[in-house]
Coordinates of C-alpha atoms and ligand atoms in Angstrom, one line a residue:
X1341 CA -18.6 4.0 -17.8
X1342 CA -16.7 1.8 -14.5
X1343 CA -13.2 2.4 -13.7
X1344 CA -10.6 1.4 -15.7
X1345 CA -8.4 -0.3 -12.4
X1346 CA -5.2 -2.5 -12.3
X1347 CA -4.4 -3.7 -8.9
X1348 CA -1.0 -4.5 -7.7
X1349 CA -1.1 -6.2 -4.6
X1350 CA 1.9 -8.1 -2.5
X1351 CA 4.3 -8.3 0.6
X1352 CA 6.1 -5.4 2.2
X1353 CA 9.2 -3.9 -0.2
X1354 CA 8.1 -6.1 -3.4
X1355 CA 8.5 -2.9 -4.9
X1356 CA 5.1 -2.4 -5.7
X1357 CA 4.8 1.5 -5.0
X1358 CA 7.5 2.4 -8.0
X1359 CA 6.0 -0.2 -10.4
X1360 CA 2.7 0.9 -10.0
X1361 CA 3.9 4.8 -10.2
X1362 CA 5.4 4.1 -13.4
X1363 CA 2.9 1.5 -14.9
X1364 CA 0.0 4.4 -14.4
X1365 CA 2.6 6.9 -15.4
X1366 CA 3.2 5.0 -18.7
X1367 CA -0.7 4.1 -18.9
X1368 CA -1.8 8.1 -18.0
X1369 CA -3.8 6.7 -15.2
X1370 CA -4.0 7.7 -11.1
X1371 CA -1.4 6.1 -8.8
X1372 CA -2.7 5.3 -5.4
X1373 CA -1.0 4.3 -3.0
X1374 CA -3.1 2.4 -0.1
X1375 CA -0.4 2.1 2.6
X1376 CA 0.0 5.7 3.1
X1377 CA -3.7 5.6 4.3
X1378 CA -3.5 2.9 7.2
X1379 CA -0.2 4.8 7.5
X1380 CA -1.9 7.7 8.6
X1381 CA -4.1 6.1 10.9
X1382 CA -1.6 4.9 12.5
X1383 CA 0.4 8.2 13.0
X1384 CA -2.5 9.8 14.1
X1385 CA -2.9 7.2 16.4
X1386 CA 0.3 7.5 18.0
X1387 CA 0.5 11.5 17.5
X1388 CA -2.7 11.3 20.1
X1389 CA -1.8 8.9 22.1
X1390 CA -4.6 6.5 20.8
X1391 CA -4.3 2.7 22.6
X1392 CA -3.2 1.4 18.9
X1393 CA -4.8 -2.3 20.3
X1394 CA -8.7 -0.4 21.1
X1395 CA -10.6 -0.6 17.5
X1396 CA -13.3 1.3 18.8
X1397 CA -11.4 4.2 20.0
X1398 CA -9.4 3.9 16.6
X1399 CA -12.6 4.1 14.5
X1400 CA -13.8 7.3 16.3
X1401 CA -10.6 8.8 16.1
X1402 CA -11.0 8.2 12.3
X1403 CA -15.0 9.8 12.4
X1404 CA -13.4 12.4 14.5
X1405 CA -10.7 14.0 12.1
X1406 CA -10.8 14.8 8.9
X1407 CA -8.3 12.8 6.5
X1408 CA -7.8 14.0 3.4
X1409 CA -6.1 11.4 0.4
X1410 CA -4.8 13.1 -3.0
X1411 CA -3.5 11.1 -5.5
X1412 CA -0.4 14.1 -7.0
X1413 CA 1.7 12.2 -9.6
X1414 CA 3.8 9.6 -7.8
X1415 CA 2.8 9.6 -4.1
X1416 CA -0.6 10.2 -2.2
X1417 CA -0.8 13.4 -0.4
X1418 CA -2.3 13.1 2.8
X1419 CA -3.9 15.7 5.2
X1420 CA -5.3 15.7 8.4
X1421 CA -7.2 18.2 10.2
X1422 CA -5.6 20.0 6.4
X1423 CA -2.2 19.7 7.6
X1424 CA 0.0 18.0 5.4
X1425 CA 1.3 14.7 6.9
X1426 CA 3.0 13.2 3.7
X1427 CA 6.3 13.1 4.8
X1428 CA 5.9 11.5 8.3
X1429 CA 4.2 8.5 7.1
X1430 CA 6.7 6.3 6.1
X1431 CA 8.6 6.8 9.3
X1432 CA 9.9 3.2 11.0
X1433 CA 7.9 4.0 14.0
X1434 CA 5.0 4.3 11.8
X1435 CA 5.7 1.1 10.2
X1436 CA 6.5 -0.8 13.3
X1437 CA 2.7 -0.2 14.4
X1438 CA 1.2 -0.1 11.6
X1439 CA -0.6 -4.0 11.9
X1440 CA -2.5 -2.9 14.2
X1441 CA -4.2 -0.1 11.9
X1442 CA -4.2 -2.7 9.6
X1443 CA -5.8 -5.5 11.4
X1444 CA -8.7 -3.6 12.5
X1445 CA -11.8 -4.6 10.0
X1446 CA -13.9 -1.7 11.1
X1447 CA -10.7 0.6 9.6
X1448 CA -10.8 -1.6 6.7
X1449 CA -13.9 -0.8 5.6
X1450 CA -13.2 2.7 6.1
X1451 CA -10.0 2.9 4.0
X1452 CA -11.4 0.8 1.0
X1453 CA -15.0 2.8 1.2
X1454 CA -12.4 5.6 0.4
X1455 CA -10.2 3.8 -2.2
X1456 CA -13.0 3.2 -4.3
X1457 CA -14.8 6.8 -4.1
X1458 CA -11.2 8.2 -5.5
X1459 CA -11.3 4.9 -8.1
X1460 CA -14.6 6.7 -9.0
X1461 CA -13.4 9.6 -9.1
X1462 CA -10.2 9.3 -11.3
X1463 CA -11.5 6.8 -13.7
X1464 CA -8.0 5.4 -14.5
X1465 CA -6.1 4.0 -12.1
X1466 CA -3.2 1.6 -10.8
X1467 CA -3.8 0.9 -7.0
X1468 CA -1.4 -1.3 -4.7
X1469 CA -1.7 -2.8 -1.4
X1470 CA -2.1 -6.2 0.1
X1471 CA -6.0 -6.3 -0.6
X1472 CA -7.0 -4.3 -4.1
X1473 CA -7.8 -7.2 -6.0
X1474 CA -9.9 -9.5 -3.4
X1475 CA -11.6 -6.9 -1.3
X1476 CA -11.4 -3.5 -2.5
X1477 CA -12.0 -3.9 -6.6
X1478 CA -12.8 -7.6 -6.8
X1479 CA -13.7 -6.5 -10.4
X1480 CA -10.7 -5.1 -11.6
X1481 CA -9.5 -5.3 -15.2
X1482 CA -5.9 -6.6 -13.9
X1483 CA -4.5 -7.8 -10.8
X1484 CA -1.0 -8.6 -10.7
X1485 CA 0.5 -10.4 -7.6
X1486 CA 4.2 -9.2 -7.1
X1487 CA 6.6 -11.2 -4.9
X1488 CA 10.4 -10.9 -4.2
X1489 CA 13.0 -12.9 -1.8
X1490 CA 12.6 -11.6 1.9
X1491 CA 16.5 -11.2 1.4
X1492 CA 16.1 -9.2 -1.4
X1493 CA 13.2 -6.7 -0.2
X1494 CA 15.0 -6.0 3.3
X1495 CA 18.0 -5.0 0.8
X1496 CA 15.6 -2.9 -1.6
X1497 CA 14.3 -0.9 1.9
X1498 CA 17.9 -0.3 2.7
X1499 CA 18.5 1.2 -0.2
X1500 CA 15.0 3.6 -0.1
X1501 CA 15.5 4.6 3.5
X1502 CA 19.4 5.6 2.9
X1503 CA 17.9 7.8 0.4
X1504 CA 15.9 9.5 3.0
X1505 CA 18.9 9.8 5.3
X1506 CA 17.6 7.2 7.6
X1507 CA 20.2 4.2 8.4
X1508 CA 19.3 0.3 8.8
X1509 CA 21.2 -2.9 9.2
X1510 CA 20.5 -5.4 7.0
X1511 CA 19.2 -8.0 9.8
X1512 CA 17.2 -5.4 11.3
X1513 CA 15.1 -5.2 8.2
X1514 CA 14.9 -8.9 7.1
X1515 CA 13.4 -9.5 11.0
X1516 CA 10.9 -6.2 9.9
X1517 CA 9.9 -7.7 6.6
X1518 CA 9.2 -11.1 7.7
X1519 CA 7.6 -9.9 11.0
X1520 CA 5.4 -8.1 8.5
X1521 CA 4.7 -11.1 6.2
X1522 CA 3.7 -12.5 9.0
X1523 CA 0.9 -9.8 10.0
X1524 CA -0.4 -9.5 6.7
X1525 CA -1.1 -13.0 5.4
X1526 CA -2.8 -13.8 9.2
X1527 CA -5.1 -11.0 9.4
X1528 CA -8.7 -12.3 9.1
X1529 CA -10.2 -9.2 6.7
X1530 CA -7.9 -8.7 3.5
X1531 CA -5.3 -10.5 4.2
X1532 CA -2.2 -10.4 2.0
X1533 CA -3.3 -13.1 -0.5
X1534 CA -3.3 -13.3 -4.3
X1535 CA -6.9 -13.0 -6.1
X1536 CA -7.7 -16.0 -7.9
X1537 CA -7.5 -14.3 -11.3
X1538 CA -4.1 -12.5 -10.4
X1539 CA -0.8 -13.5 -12.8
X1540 CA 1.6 -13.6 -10.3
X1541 CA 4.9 -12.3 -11.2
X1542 CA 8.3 -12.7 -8.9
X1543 CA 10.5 -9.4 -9.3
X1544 CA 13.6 -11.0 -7.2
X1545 CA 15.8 -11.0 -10.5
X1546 CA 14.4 -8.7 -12.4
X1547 CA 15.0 -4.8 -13.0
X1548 CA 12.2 -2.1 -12.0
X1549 CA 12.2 -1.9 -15.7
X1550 CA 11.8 -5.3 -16.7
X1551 CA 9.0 -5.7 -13.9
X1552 CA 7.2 -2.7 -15.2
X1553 CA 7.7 -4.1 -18.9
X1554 CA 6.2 -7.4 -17.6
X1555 CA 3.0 -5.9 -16.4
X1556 CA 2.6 -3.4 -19.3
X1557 CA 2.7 -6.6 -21.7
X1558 CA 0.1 -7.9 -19.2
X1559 CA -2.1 -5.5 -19.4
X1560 CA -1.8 -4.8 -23.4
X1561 CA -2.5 -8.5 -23.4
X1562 CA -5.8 -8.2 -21.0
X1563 CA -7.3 -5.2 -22.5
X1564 CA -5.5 -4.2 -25.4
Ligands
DC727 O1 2.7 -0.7 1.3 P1 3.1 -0.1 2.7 O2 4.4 -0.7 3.2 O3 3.0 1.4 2.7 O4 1.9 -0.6 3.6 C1 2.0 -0.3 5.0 C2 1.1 -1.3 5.8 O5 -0.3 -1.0 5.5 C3 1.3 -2.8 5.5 O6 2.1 -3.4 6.4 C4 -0.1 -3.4 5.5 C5 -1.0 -2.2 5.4 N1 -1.8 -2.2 4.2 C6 -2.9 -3.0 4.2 O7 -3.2 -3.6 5.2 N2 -3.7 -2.9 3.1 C7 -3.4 -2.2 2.0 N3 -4.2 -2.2 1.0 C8 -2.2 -1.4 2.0 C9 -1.4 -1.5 3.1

């Protein structure tokens, strides 16, 4: 039998990872969580030193370690070389070099050659990033595309990064989010773009649980 997948792709603090956490929560399936892989890349990448603008030398650094994804509950556990990198990855210096991880097409192929081997592996699952529903499961069940303000995501990181004790202004963030934007929707291979077949849905003035009510209507209308 294929996958049962629902792909929630958009920009940068749309609040995709906790919808998608609690739409396969509510739906029993996998959540994964494709950032925190071209978040480890890059942290690799910066750990050894790695010239972050070489795509060669960051495709052999990839055959040359051994990353490990594993989707547990609502996050993606990641090791490399087994040790446990989880918490690192969502570091601002990781995310302020992330694009070029996320640029290079050899390490795209790469990272969705591995989000599909655990789609086939879990059966059931809710994946988000910029490109599950074009490039990595063109043939997904669901796709949703889910937007919010600039002004509003820069306020929703605030929030999750005072949480984990780090400290932002405001402007700071709306530059980072829009910088961002900017990198994902240029990008020649999976860009940040909504599949044709993706119901768009803007979350600016909605609730997390009014966004996660709107896709769990979606999908009940989609598959049943
Ligand atoms: O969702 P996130 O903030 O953890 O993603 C981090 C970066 O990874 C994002 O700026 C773009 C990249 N990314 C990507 O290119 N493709 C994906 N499927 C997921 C993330």
């Amino acid at each position: 039998m294929s996958p049962l997948i629902i792909t929630i792709d958009g920009p940068a603090a749309s609040g995709k990872s906790t919808v998608a956490q609690r739409v396969a929560q509510a739906l029993n399936s996998t959540f994964l969580d494709t950032g925190a892989m071209y978040r480890a890349v890059t942290l690799l990448a910066m750990n050894t030193q790695t010239d972050l603008s070489d795509e060669q030398a960051l495709i052999r650094l990839v055959e040359a370690n051994q990353f490990n994804f594993t989707p547990a509950g609502q996050r993606l556990v990641v090791l490399i070389n087994r040790q446990d990198v989880t918490e690192q990855l969502r570091n601002p210096e990781v995310t302020a070099n992330i694009r070029y991880v996320a640029e290079a097409p050899g390490i795209r192929i790469l990272m969705v050659r591995q989000q599909r081997a655990l789609a086939l592996k879990y059966q059931r699952v809710v994946t988000e990033g910029r490109d599950q529903g074009t490039v990595a499961f063109p043939d997904a069940q669901v796709k949703i595309f889910l937007t919010a303000d600039p002004e509003e995501r820069a306020k929703r990181r605030q929030i999750e990064l005072k949480a984990a004790g780090i400290q932002q202004d405001l402007d700071t963030l709306l530059k980072a989010v829009e910088a961002r934007d900017l990198s994902d929707r240029q990008r020649t291979v999976g860009p940040l773009q909504p599949a044709d077949d993706a119901v768009h849905l803007d979350s600016t003035n909605l609730t997390l649980d009014e966004v996660v009510q709107a896709i769990l209507k979606i999908v009940e209308k989609k598959i049943g």
